[in-house]
PDB file of C-alpha atoms in Angstrom:
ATOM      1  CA  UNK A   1      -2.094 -20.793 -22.548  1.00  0.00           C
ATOM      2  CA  UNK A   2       1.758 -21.202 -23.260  1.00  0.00           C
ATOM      3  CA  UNK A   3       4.095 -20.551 -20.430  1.00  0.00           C
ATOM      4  CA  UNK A   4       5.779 -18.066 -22.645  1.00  0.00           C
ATOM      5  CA  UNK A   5       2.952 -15.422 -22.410  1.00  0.00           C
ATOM      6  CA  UNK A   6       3.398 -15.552 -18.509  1.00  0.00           C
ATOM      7  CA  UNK A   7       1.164 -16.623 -15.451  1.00  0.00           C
ATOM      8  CA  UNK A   8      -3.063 -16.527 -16.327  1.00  0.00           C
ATOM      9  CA  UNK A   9      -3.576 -13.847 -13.428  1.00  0.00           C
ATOM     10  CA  UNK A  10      -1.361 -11.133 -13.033  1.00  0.00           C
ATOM     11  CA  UNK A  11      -1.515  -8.540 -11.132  1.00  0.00           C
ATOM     12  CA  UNK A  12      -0.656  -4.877 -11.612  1.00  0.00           C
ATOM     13  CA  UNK A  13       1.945  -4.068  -9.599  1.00  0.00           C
ATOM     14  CA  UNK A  14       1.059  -1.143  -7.691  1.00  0.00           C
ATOM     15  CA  UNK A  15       3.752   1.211  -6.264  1.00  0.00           C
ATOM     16  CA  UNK A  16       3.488   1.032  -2.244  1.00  0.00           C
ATOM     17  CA  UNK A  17       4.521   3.858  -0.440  1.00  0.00           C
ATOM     18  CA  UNK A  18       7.521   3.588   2.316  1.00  0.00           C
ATOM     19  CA  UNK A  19       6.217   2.736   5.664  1.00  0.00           C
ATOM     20  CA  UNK A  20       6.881   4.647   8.860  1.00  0.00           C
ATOM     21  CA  UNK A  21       9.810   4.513  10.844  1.00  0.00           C
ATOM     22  CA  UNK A  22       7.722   6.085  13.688  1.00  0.00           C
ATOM     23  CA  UNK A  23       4.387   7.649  14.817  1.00  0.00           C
ATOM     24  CA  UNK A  24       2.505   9.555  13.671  1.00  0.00           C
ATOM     25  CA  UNK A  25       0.727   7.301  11.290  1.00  0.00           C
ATOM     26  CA  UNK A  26      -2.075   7.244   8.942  1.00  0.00           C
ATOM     27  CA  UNK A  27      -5.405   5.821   9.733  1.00  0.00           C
ATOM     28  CA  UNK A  28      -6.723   3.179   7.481  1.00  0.00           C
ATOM     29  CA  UNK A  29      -9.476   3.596   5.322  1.00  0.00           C
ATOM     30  CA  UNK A  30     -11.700   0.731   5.721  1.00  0.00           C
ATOM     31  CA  UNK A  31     -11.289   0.443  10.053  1.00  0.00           C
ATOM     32  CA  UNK A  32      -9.478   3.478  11.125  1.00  0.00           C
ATOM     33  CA  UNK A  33      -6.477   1.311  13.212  1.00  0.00           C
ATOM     34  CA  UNK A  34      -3.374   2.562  12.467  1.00  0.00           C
ATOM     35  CA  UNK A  35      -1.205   1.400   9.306  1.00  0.00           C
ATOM     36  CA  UNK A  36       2.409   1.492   8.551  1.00  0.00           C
ATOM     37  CA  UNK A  37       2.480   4.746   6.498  1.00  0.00           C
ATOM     38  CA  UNK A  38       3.070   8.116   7.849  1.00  0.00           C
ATOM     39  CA  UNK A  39       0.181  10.388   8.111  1.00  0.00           C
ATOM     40  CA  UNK A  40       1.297  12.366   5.247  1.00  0.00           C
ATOM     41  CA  UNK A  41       0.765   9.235   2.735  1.00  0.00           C
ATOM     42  CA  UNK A  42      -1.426  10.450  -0.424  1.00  0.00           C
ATOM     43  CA  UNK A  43      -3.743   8.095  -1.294  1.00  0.00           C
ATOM     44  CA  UNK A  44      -6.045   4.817  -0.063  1.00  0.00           C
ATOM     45  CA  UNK A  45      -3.911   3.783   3.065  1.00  0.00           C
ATOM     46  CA  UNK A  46      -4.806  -0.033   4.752  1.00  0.00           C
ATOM     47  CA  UNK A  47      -3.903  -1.236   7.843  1.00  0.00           C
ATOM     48  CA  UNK A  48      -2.155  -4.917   7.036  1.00  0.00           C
ATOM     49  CA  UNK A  49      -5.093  -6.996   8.100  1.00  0.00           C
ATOM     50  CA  UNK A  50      -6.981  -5.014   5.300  1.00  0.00           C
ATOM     51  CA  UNK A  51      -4.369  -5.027   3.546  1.00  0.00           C
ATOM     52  CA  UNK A  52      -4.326  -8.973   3.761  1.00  0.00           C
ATOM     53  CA  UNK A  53      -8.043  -8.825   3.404  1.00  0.00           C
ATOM     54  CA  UNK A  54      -8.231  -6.655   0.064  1.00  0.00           C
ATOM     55  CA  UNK A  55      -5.324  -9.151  -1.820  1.00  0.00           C
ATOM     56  CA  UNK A  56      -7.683 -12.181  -1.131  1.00  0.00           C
ATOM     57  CA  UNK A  57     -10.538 -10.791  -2.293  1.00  0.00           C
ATOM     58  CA  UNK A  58      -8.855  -9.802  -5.311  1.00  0.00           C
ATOM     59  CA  UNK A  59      -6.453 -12.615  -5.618  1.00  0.00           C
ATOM     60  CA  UNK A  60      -6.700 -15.071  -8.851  1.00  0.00           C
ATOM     61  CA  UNK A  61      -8.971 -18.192  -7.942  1.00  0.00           C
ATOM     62  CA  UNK A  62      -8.231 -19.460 -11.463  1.00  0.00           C
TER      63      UNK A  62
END
Protein backbone atom coordinates (compact mmCIF):
# COMPACT_ATOMS: atom_id res chain seq x y z
CA UNK A 1 0.00 0.00 0.00
CA UNK A 2 1.58 3.47 -1.00
CA UNK A 3 1.97 6.01 1.70
CA UNK A 4 -0.02 8.32 -0.45
CA UNK A 5 -3.41 6.54 0.16
CA UNK A 6 -2.80 7.08 4.00
CA UNK A 7 -2.25 4.75 7.12
CA UNK A 8 -3.79 0.76 6.55
CA UNK A 9 -6.23 1.28 9.65
CA UNK A 10 -8.03 4.28 10.08
CA UNK A 11 -10.36 5.07 12.16
CA UNK A 12 -13.57 7.07 11.87
CA UNK A 13 -13.31 9.87 13.75
CA UNK A 14 -16.19 10.08 15.91
CA UNK A 15 -17.41 13.46 17.30
CA UNK A 16 -16.98 13.32 21.31
CA UNK A 17 -19.15 15.30 23.23
CA UNK A 18 -17.68 18.16 25.75
CA UNK A 19 -17.01 16.79 29.11
CA UNK A 20 -18.31 18.19 32.37
CA UNK A 21 -17.06 20.99 34.14
CA UNK A 22 -18.98 19.66 37.22
CA UNK A 23 -21.44 17.08 38.68
CA UNK A 24 -23.94 15.88 37.80
CA UNK A 25 -22.60 13.36 35.40
CA UNK A 26 -23.66 10.60 33.25
CA UNK A 27 -23.34 7.02 34.17
CA UNK A 28 -21.47 4.81 31.84
CA UNK A 29 -22.95 2.26 29.90
CA UNK A 30 -20.94 -0.76 30.26
CA UNK A 31 -20.16 -0.29 34.52
CA UNK A 32 -22.34 2.47 35.67
CA UNK A 33 -19.14 4.67 37.40
CA UNK A 34 -19.37 7.98 36.53
CA UNK A 35 -17.85 9.51 33.15
CA UNK A 36 -16.82 12.91 32.16
CA UNK A 37 -20.04 13.97 30.33
CA UNK A 38 -22.91 15.69 31.87
CA UNK A 39 -25.96 13.73 32.48
CA UNK A 40 -27.71 15.31 29.69
CA UNK A 41 -25.15 13.67 27.01
CA UNK A 42 -27.29 11.87 24.10
CA UNK A 43 -25.90 8.87 23.23
CA UNK A 44 -23.45 5.67 24.39
CA UNK A 45 -21.51 7.47 27.29
CA UNK A 46 -18.06 5.45 28.77
CA UNK A 47 -16.37 6.03 31.70
CA UNK A 48 -12.40 6.43 30.53
CA UNK A 49 -11.31 3.02 31.65
CA UNK A 50 -14.03 1.78 29.13
CA UNK A 51 -13.32 4.16 27.20
CA UNK A 52 -9.57 2.91 27.14
CA UNK A 53 -10.95 -0.56 27.05
CA UNK A 54 -13.35 -0.17 23.89
CA UNK A 55 -10.22 1.67 21.64
CA UNK A 56 -8.07 -1.52 22.29
CA UNK A 57 -10.41 -3.81 21.42
CA UNK A 58 -11.05 -2.02 18.37
CA UNK A 59 -7.65 -0.70 17.71
CA UNK A 60 -5.70 -1.88 14.34
CA UNK A 61 -3.42 -5.01 15.19
CA UNK A 62 -2.29 -4.88 11.54
Amino acid sequence: MSEESGPYCETPSAALPERAEGPPYAECVLCRKPTEYAESVKGITLCPVCEWQEAQRTACSG
